[in-house]
CSV table of C-alpha atoms in Angstrom, one decimal:
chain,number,residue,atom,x,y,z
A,1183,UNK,CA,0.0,0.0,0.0
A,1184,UNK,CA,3.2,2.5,0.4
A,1185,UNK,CA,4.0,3.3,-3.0
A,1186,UNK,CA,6.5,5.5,-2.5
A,1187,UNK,CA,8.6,3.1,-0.2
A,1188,UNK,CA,7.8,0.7,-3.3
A,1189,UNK,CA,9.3,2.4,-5.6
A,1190,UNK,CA,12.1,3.6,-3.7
A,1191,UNK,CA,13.2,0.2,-3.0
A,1192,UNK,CA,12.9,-1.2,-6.7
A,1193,UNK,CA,15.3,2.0,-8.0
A,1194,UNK,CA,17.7,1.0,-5.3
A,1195,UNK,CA,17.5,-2.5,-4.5
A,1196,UNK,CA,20.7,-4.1,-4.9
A,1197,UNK,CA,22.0,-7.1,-6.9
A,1198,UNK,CA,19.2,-8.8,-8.8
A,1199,UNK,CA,16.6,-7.1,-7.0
A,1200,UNK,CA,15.6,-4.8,-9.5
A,1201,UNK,CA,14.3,-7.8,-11.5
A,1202,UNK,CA,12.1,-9.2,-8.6
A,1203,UNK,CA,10.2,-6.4,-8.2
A,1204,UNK,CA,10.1,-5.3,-11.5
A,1205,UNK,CA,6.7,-7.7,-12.2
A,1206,UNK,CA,5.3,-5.7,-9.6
A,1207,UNK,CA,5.6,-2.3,-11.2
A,1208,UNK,CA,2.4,-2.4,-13.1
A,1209,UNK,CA,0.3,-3.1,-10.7
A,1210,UNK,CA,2.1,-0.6,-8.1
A,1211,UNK,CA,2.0,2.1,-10.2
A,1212,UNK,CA,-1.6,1.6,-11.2
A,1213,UNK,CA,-2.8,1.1,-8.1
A,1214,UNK,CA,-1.2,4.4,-7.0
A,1215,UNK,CA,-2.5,6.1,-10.1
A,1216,UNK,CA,-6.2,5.9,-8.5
A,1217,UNK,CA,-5.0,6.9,-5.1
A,1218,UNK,CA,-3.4,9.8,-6.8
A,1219,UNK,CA,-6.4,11.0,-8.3
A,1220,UNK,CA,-8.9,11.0,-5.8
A,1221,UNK,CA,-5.6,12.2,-2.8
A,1222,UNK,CA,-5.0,15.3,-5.3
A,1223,UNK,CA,-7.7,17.4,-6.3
A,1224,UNK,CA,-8.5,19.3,-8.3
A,1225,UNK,CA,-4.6,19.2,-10.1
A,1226,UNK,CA,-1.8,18.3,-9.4
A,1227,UNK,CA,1.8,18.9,-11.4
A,1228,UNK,CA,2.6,16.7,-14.0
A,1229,UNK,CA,6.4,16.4,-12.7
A,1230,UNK,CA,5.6,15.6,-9.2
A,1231,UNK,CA,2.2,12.8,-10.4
A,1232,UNK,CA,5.7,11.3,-12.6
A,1233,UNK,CA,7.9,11.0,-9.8
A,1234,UNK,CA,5.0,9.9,-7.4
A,1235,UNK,CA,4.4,7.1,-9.6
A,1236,UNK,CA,7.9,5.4,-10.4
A,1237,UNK,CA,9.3,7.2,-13.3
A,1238,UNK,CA,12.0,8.6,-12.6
A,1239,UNK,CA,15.8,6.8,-13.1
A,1240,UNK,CA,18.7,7.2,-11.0
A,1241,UNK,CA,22.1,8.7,-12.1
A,1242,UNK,CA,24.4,6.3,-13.7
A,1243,UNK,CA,26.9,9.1,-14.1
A,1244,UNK,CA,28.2,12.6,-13.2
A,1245,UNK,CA,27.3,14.0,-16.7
A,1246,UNK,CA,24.5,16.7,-16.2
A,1247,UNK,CA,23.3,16.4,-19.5
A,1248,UNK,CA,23.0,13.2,-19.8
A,1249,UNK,CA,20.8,13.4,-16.9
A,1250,UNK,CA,18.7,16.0,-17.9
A,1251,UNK,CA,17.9,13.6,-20.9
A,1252,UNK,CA,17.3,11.0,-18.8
A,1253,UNK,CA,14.8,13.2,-16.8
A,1254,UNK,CA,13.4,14.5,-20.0
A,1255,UNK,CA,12.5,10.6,-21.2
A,1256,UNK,CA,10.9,9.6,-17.8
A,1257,UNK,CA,8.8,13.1,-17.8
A,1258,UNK,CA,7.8,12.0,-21.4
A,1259,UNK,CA,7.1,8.1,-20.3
A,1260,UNK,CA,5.2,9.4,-17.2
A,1261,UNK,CA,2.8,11.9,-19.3
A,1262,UNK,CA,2.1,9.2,-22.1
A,1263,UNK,CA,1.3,6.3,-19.2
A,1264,UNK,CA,-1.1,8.8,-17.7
A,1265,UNK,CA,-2.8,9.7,-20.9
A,1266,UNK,CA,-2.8,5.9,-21.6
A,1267,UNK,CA,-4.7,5.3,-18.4
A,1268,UNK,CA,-7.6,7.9,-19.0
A,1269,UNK,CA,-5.6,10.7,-17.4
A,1270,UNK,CA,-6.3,14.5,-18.4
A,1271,UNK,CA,-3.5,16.3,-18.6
A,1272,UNK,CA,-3.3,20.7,-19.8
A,1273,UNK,CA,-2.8,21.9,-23.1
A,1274,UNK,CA,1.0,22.2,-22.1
A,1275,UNK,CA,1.2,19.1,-20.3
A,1276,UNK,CA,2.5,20.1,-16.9
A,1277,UNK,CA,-0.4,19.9,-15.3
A,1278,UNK,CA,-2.6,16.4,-14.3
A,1279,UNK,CA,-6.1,17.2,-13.6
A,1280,UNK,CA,-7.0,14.4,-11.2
A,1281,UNK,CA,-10.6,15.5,-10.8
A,1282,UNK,CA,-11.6,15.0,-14.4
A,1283,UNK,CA,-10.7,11.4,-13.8
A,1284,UNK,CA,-12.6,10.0,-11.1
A,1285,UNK,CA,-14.0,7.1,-12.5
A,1286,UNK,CA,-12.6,6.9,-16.1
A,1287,UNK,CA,-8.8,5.6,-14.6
A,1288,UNK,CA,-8.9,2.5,-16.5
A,1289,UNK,CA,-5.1,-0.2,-16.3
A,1290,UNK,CA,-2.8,0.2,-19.7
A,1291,UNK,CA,-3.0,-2.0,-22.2
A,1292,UNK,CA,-0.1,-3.8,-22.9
């Protein structure tokens, strides 16, 4: 039921751990989708709904720009799996508008 410990734990488990709990991930981080949406309301911002919900990757090295592109592509996953899951998000994008979605939060097809 703790997400965040969740997910906090699969970025930094070590050895082979990663793998375990990576079948989990789905179901985590749609489970934590609906608590999301009905926690925050009216809206909440698109980069902290991404982070809350497992997208974000951990530093392999010291190059900032590598990690800013890294950031960039988990921003980008994180948007597209909300959309994918009935999520509204602004014209922009930075902004997930959790109370258009009560109800209509439906799991990813794979």
């Amino acid at each position: 039921s703790d997400y965040l410990k969740f997910f906090r734990l699969h970025q930094s488990a070590p050895n082979l751990g990663k793998y375990l709990t990576e079948r989990m991930v789905p179901t985590i981080r749609f489970r934590a989708m609906k608590r999301i949406t009905r926690a925050y309301r009216p809206s909440l911002p698109v980069s902290v709904a991404v982070r809350l919900l497992g997208f974000h990757h951990t530093r392999d090295s010291d190059d900032d720009d590598d990690d800013d592109d890294t950031n960039d592509s988990a921003q980008q996953e994180g948007r597209e799996w909300i959309q994918s899951c009935g999520g509204k998000l602004s014209d922009d994008g930075k902004i997930f508008w959790t109370k258009d979605c009560d109800g209509a939060i439906q799991e990813p097809q794979p």
